[in-house]
mmCIF file of C-alpha atoms in Angstrom:
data_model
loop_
_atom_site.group_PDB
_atom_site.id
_atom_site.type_symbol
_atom_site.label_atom_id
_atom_site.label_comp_id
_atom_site.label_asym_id
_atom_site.label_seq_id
_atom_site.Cartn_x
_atom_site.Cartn_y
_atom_site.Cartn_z
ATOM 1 C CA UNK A 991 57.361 -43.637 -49.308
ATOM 2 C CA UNK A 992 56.238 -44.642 -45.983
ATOM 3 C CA UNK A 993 57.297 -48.558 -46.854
ATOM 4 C CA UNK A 994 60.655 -47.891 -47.566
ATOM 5 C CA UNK A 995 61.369 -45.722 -44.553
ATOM 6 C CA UNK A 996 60.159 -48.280 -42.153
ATOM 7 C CA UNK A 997 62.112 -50.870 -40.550
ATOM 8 C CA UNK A 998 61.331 -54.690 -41.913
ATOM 9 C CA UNK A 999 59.231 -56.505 -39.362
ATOM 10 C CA UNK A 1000 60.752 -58.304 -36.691
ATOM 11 C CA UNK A 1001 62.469 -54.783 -35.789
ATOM 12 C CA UNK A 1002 59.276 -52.854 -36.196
ATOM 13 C CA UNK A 1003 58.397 -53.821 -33.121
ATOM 14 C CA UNK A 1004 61.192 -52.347 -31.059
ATOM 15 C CA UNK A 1005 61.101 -49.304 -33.324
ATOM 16 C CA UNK A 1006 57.468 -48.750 -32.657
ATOM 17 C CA UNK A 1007 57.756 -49.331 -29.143
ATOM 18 C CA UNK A 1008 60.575 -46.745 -28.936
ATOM 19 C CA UNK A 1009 58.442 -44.042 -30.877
ATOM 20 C CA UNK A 1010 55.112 -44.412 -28.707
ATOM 21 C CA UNK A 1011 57.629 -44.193 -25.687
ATOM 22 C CA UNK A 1012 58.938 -41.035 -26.822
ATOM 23 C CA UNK A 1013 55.712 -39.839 -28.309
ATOM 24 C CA UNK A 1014 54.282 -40.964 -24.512
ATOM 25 C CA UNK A 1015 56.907 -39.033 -22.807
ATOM 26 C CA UNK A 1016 56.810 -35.659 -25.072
ATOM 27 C CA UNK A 1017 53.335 -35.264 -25.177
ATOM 28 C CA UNK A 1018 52.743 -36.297 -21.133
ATOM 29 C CA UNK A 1019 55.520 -34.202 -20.358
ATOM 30 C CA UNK A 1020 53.356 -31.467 -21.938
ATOM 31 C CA UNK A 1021 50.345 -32.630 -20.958
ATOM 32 C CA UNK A 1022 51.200 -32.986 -17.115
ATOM 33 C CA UNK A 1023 53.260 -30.419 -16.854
ATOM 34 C CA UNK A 1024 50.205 -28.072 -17.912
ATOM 35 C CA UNK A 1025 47.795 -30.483 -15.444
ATOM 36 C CA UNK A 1026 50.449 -29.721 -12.786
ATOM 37 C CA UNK A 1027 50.419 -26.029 -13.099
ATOM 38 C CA UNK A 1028 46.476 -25.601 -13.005
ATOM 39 C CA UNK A 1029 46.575 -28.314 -10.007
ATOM 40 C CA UNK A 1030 49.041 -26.754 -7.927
ATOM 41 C CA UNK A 1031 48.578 -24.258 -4.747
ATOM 42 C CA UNK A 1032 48.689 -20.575 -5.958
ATOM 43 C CA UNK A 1033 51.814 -19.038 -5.980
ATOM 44 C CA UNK A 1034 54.047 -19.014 -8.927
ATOM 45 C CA UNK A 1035 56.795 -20.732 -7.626
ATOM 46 C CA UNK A 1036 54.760 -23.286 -6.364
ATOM 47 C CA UNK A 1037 52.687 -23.553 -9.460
ATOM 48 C CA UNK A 1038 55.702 -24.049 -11.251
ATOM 49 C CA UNK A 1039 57.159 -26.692 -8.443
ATOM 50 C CA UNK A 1040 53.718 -28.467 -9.164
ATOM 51 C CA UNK A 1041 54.521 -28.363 -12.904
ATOM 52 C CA UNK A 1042 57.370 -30.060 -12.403
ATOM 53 C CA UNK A 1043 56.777 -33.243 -10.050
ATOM 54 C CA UNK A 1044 53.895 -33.987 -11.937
ATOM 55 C CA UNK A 1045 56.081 -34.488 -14.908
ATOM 56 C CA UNK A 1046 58.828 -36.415 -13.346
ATOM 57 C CA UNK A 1047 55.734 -38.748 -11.385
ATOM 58 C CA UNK A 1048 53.643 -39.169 -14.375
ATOM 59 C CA UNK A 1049 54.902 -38.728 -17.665
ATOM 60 C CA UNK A 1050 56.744 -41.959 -17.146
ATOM 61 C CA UNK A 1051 54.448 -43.425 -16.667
ATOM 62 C CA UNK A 1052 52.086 -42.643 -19.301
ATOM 63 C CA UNK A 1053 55.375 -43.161 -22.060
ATOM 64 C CA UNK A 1054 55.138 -47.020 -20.477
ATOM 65 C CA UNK A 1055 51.099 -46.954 -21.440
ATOM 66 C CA UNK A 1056 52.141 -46.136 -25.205
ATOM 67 C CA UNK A 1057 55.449 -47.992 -25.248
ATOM 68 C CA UNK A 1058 53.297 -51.179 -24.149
ATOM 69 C CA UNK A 1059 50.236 -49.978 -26.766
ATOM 70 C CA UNK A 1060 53.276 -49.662 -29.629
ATOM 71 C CA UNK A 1061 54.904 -52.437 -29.080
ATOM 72 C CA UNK A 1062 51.654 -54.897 -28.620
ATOM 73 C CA UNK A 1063 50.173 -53.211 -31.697
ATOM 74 C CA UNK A 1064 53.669 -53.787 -34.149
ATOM 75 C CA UNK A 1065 54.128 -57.839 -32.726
ATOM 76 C CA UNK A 1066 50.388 -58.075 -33.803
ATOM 77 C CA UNK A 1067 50.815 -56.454 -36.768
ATOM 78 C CA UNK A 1068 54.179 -58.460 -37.691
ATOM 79 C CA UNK A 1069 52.073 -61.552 -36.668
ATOM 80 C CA UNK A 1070 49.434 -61.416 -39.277
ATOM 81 C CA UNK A 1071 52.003 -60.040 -41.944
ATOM 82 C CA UNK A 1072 53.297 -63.570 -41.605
ATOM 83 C CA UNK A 1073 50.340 -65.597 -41.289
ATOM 84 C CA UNK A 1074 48.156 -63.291 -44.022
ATOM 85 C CA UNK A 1075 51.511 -62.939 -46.222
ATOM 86 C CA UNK A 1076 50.520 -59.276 -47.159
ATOM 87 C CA UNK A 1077 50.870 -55.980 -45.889
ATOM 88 C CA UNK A 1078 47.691 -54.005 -46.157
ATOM 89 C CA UNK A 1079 45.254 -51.238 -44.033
ATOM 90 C CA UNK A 1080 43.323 -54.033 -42.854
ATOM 91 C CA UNK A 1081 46.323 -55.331 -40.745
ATOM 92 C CA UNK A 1082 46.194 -52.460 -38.602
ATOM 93 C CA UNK A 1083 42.745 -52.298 -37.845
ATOM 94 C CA UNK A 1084 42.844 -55.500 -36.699
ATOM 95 C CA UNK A 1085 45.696 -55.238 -34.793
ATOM 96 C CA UNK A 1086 44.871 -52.158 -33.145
ATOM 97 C CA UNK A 1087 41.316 -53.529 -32.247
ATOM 98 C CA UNK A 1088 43.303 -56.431 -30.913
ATOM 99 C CA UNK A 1089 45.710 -54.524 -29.349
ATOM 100 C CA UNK A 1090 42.695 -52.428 -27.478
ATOM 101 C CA UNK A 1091 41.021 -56.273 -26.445
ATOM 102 C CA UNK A 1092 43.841 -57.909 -25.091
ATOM 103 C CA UNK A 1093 45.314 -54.745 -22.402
ATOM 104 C CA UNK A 1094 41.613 -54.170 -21.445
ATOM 105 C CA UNK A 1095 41.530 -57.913 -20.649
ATOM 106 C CA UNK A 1096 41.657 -57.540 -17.084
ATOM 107 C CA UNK A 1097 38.527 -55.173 -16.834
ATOM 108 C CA UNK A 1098 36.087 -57.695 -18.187
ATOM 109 C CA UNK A 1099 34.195 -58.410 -21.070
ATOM 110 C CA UNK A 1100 32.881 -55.004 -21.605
ATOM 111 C CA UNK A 1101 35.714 -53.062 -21.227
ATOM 112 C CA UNK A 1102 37.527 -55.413 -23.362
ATOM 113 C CA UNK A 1103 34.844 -55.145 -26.056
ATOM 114 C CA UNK A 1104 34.638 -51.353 -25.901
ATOM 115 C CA UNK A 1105 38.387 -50.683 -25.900
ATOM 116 C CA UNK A 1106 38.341 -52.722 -29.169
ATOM 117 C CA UNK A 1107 35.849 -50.880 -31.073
ATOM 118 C CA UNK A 1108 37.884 -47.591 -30.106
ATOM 119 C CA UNK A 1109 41.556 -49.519 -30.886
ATOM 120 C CA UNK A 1110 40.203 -50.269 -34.417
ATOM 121 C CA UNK A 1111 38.062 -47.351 -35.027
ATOM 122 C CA UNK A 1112 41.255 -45.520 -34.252
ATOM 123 C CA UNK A 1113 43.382 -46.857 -36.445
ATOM 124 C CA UNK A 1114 41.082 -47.524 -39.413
ATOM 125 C CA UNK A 1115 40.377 -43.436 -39.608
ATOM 126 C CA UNK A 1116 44.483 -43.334 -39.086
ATOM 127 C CA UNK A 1117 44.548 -45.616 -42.638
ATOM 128 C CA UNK A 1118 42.137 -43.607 -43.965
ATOM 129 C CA UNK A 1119 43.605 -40.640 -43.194
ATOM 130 C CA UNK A 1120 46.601 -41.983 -45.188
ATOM 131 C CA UNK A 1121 44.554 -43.425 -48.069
ATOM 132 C CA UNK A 1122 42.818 -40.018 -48.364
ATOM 133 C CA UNK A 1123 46.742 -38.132 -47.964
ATOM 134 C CA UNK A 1124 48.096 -40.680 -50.404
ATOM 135 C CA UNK A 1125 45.304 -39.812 -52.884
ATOM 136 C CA UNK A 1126 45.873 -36.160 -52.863
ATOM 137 C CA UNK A 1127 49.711 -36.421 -53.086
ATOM 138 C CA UNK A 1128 49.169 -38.686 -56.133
ATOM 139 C CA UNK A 1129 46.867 -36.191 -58.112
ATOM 140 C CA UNK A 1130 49.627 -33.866 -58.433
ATOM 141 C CA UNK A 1131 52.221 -36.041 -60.337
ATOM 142 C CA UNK A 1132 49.682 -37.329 -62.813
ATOM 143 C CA UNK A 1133 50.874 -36.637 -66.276
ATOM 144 C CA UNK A 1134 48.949 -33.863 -68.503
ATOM 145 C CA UNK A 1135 46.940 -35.525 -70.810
ATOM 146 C CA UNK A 1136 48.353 -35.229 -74.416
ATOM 147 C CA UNK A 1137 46.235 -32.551 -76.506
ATOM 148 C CA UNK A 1138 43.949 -34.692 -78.995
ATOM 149 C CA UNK A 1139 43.866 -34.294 -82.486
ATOM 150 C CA UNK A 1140 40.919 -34.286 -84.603
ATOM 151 C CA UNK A 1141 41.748 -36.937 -87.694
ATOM 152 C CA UNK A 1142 39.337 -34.559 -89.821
ATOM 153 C CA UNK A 1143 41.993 -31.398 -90.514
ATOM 154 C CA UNK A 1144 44.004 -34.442 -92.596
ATOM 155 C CA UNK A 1145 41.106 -34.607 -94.859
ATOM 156 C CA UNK A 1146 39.588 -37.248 -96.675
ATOM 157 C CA UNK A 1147 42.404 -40.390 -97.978
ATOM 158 C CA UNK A 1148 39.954 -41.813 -100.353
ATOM 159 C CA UNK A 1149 39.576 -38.941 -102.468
ATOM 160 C CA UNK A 1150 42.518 -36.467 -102.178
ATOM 161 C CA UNK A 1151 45.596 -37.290 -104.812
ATOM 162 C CA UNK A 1152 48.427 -39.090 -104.187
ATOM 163 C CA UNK A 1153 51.396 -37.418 -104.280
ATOM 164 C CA UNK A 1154 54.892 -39.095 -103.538
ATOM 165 C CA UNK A 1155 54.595 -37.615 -99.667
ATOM 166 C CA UNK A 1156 51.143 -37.435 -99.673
ATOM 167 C CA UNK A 1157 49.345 -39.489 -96.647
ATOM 168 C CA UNK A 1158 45.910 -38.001 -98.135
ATOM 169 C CA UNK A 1159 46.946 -34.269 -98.395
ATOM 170 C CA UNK A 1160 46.913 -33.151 -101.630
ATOM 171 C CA UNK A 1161 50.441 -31.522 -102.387
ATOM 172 C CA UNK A 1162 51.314 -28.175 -101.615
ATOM 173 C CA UNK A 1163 52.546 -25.079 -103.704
ATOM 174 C CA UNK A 1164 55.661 -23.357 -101.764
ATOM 175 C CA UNK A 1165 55.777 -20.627 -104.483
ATOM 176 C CA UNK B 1100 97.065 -29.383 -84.069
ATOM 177 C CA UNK B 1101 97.501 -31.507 -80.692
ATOM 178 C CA UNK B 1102 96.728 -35.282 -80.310
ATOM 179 C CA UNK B 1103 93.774 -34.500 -78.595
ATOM 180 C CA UNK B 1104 92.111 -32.916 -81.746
ATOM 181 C CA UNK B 1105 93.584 -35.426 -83.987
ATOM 182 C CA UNK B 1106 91.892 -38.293 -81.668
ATOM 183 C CA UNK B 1107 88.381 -36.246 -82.070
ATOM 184 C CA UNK B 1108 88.998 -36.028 -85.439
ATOM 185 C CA UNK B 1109 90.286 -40.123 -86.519
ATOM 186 C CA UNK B 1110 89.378 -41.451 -82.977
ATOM 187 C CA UNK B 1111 89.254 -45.255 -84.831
ATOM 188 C CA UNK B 1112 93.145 -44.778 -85.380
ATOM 189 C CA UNK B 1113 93.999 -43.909 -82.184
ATOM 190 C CA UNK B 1114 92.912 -46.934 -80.756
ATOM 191 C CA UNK B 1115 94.867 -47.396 -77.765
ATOM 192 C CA UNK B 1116 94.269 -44.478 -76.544
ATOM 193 C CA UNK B 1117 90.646 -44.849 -76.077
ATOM 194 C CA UNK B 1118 90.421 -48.433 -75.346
ATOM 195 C CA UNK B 1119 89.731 -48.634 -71.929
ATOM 196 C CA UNK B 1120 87.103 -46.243 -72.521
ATOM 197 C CA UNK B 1121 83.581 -47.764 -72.706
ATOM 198 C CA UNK B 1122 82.652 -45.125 -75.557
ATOM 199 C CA UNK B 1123 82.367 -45.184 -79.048
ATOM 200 C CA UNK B 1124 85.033 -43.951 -80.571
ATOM 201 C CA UNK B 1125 83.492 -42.629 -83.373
ATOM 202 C CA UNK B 1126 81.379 -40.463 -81.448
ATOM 203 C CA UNK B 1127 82.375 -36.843 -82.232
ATOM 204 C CA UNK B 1128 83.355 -35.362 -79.058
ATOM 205 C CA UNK B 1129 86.017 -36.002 -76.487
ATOM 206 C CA UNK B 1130 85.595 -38.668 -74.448
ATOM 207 C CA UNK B 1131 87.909 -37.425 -71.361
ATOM 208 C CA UNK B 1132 84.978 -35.806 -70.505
ATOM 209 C CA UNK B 1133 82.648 -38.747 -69.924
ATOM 210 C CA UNK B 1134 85.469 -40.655 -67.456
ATOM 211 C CA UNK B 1135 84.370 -41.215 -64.251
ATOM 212 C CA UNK B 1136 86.573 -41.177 -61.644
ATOM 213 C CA UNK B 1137 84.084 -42.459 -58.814
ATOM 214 C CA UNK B 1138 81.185 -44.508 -57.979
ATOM 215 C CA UNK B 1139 78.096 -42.483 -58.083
ATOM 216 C CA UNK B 1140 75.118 -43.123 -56.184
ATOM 217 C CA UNK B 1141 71.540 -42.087 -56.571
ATOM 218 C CA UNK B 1142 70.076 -40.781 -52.609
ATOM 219 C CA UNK B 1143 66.880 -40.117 -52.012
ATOM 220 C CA UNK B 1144 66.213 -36.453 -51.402
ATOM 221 C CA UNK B 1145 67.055 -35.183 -48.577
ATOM 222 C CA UNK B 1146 68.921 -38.250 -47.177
ATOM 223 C CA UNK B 1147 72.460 -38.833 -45.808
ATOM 224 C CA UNK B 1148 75.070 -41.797 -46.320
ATOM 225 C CA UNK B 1149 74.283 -43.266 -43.343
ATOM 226 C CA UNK B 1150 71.674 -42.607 -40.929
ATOM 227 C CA UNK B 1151 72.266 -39.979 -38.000
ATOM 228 C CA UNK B 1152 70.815 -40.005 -34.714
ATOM 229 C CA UNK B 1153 67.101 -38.963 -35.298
ATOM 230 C CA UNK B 1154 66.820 -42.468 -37.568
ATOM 231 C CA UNK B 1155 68.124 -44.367 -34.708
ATOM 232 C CA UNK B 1156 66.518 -42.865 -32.441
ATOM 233 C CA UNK B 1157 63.040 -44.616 -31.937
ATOM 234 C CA UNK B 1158 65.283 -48.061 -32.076
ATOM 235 C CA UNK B 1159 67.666 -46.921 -29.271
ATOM 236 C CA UNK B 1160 64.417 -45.800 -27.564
ATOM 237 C CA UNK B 1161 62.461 -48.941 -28.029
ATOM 238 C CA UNK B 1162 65.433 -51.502 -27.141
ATOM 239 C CA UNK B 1163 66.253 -49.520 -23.926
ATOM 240 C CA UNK B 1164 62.637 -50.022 -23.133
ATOM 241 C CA UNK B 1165 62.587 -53.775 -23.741
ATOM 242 C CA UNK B 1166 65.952 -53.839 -22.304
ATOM 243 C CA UNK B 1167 64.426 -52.158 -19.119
ATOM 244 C CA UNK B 1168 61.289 -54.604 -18.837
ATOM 245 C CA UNK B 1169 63.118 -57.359 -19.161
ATOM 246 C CA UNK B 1170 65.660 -56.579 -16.168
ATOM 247 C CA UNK B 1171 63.139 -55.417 -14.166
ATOM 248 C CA UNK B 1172 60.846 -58.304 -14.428
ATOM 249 C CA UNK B 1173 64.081 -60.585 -13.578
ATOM 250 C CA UNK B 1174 64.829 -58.559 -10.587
ATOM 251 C CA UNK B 1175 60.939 -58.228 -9.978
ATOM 252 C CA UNK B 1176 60.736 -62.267 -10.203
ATOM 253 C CA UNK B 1177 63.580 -62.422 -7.585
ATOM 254 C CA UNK B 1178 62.251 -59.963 -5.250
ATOM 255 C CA UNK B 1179 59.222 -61.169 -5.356
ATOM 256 C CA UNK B 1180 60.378 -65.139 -4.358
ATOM 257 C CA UNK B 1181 62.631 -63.920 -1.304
ATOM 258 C CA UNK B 1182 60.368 -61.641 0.086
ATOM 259 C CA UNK B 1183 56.894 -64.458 -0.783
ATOM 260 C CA UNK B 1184 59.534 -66.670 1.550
ATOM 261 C CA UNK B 1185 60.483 -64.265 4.081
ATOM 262 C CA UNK B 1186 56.878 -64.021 4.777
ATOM 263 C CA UNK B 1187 55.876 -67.051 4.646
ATOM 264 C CA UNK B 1188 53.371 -66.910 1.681
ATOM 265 C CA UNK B 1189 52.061 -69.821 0.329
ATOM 266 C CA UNK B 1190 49.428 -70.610 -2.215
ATOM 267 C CA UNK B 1191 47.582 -67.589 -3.901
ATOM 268 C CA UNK B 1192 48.408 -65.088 -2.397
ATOM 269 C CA UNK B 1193 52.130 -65.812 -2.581
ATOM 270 C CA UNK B 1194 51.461 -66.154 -6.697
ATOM 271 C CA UNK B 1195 49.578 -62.931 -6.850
ATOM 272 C CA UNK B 1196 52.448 -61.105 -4.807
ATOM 273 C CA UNK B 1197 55.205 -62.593 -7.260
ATOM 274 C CA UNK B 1198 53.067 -60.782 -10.120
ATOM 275 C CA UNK B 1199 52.316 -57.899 -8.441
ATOM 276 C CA UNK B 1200 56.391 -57.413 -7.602
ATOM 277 C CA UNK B 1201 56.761 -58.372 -11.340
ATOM 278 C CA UNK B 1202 54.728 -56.000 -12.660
ATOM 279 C CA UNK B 1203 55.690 -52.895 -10.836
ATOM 280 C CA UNK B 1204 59.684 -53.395 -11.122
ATOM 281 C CA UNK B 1205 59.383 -54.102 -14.682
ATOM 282 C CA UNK B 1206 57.357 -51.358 -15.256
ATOM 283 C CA UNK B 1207 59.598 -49.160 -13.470
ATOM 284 C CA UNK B 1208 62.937 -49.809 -14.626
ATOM 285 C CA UNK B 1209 61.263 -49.713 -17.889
ATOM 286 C CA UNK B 1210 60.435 -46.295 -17.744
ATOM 287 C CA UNK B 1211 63.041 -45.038 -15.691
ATOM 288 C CA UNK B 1212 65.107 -46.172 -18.376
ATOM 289 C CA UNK B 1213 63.094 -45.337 -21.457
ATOM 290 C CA UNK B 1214 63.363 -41.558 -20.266
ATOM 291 C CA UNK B 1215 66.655 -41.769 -19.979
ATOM 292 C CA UNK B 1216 67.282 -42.963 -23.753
ATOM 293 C CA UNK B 1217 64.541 -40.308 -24.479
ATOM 294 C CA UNK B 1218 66.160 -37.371 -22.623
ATOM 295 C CA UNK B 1219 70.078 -38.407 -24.451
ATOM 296 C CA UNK B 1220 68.103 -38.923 -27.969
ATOM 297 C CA UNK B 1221 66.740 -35.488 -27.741
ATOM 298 C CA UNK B 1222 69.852 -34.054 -26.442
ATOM 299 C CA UNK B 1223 71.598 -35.951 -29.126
ATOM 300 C CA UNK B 1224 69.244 -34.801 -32.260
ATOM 301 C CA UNK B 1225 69.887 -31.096 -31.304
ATOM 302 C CA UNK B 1226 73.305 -31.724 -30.867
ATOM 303 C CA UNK B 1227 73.473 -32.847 -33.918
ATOM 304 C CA UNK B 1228 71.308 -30.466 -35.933
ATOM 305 C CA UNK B 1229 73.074 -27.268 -34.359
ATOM 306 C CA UNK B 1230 76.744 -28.796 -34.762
ATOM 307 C CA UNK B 1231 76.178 -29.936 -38.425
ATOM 308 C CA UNK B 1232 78.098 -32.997 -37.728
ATOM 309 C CA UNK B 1233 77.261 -36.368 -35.878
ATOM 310 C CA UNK B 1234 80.739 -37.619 -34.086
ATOM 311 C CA UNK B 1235 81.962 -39.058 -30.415
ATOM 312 C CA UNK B 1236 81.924 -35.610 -29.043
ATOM 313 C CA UNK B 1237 78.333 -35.729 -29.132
ATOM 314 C CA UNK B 1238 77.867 -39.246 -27.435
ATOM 315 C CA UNK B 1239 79.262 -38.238 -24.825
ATOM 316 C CA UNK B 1240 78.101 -34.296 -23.992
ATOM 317 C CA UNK B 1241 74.668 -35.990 -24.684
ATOM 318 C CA UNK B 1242 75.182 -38.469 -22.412
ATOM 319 C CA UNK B 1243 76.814 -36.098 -19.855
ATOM 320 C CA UNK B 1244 73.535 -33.504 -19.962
ATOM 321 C CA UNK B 1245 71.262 -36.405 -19.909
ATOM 322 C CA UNK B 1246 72.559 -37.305 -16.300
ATOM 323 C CA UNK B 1247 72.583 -34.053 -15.300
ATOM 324 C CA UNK B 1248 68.995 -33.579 -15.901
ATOM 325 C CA UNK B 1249 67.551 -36.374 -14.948
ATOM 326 C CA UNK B 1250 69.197 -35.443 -11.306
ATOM 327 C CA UNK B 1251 68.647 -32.090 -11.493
ATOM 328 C CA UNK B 1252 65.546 -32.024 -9.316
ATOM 329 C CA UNK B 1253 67.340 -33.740 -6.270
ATOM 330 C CA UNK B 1254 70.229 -31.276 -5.623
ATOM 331 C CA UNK B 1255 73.550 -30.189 -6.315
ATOM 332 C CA UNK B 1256 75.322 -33.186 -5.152
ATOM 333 C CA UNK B 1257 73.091 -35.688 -6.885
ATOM 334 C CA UNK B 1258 73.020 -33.579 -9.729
ATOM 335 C CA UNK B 1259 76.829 -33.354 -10.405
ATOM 336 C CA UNK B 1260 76.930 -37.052 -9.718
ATOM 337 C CA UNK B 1261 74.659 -37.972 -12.326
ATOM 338 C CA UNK B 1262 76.564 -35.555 -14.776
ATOM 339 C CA UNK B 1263 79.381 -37.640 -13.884
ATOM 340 C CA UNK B 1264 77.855 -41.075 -14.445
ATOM 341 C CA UNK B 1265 76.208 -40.354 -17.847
ATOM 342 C CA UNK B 1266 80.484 -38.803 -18.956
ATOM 343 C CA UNK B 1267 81.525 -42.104 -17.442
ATOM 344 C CA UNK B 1268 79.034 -44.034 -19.756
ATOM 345 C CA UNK B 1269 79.671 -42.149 -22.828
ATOM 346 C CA UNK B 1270 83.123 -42.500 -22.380
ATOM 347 C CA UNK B 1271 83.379 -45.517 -21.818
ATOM 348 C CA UNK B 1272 81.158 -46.359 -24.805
ATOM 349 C CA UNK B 1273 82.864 -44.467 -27.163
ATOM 350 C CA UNK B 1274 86.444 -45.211 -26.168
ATOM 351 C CA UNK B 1275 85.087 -48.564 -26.685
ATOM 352 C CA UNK B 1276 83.988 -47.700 -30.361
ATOM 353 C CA UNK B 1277 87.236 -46.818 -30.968
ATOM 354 C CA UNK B 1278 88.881 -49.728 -29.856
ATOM 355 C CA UNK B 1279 86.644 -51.694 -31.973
ATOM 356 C CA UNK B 1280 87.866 -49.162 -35.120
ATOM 357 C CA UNK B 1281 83.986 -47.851 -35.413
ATOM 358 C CA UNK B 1282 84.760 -44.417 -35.441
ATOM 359 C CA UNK B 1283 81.748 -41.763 -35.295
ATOM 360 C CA UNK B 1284 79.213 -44.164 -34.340
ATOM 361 C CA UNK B 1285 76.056 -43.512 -31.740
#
């Protein structure tokens, strides 16, 4: 259902941006705030002191990375749902390679070549991923196959008699 | 015998009586049971009416964040001209200093901002999951505890005067709302 609970595309964008933000800021909170507390001077109070100014310097900061990965990712992805005119796992590989390209495009050619390869390799074992879930999730509402019944227990139609509700069986005695 | 057995029994007679009924009336059972008295609606499961705060959530996030770059790159773009003419600058260098002031104040006030709407989401989605209900009362202690923590490391006095900023916001937001007759809205 992952269509319908999605916003349609020109909105994406700001939706996805908003999610990597807070996805950015939740998980670097976490992240720095555990950085912080192995980086500080001993002390507990101090560890925890460390903890803390290395979330409010950094985890800002890294939010801003993903909110400008997101949001670059969903315009490229809304792009080439309008020029391709489908939606489809192969929009997202591309975008995300694209996505990786164009912010590495200050570090050179390299850089910008390598962070492609990563930003579609990510997001192609992301679709997968899906795919694979989708798959699963699907194999569990298929319908029981109806039990299959041999034609030979009605017997032969040539050569049994006819009765008035016969279809080939010969008629029965009830008594 | 009442009416309402004879109309089971001869509904075609009783005509008028179950006219405005789309049923049969030959069907043999009463049809006051069938009558709908509102408009029912098929929900997915699990969902609401209308969408609470964890739904709006990434938007509010995202927008504040665009919001926030956009400002900041305005305010970045002005900086960066006066202070480029203050010094002097001309050429290159001046260019490069007009992006580099760009850059960093729109990136700040970006996420400056974008952790604000990310602190008041959170405080609004547990607000909402441990009250059961989603109304102005939230708005505004979310907006209240957001200010408080986000000057919480810089002392008492800044602390209580962020409290009191984010209470003026939400206030003023939702007394707005209610102005506008949009009751219960984020």
């Amino acid at each position: 259902m992952e269509e319908y609970s999605r916003e349609p595309c020109p909105w994406r964008i700001v939706d996805d941006c908003g999610g990597a933000f807070a996805m950015g800021c939740i998980g670097g909170g976490v992240f720095q705030a555990i950085k912080g507390f192995r980086n500080a001077p001993s002390g507990m109070n101090r560890r925890f002191l460390g903890s803390l100014s290395a979330i409010k310097t950094r985890s800002p900061i890294i939010a801003g990375n993903f909110a400008v990965w997101g949001g670059m990712f969903s315009t490229i992805d809304c792009t080439l749902v309008h020029i391709r005119k489908k939606e489809d796992p192969w929009n997202s590989i591309i975008s995300g390679a694209a996505t990786g390209g164009i912010l590495a495009a200050r570090n050179g050619f390299g850089a910008m070549a390598g962070s492609a390869i990563i930003g579609g390799m990510l997001l192609a074992l992301i679709e997968g991923v899906g795919i694979l879930f989708t798959r699963l999730s699907a194999d569990q509402f298929r319908n029981p196959l109806p039990p299959t019944e041999d034609p030979a227990a009605l017997g032969d139609p040539s050569t049994s008699g006819s009765g008035p509700f016969g279809f080939g069986q010969p008629p029965q005695q009830y008594q | 015998m009442s009416s309402d057995d004879y109309v089971n029994i001869f509904p075609s007679q009783n005509r008028e009586k179950s006219q405005n009924l789309n049923i049969s009336p030959f069907l043999n059972y009463d049809s006051n049971f069938m009558r709908k008295t509102q408009p029912e609606f098929i929900f997915p499961e699990g969902a609401t009416k209308n969408r609470g705060r964890f739904e709006l959530a990434f938007s509010q996030i995202g927008s504040s964040v665009m919001i926030g770059g956009g400002v900041g790159s305005l305010v970045g773009l002005y900086n960066g001209l006066r202070v480029t003419s203050l010094l002097q600058q001309q050429g290159k260098l001046r260019q490069t200093q007009i992006l580099n002031h760009v850059m960093k104040q729109g990136s700040a006030t970006a996420n400056s901002l974008g952790t604000l709407a990310v602190l008041y989401s959170v405080f609004g989605v547990l607000l909402q999951w441990t009250r059961g209900t989603d109304d102005n009362i939230n708005t505004v202690v979310a907006g209240t505890t957001t200010g408080l923590l986000y000057k919480s490391t810089g002392g008492l006095r800044k602390t209580v005067v962020g409290g009191c900023l984010g209470l003026t916001i939400s206030s003023l937001y939702v007394l707005f709302n209610l102005a506008n007759k949009q009751p219960n809205f984020n």
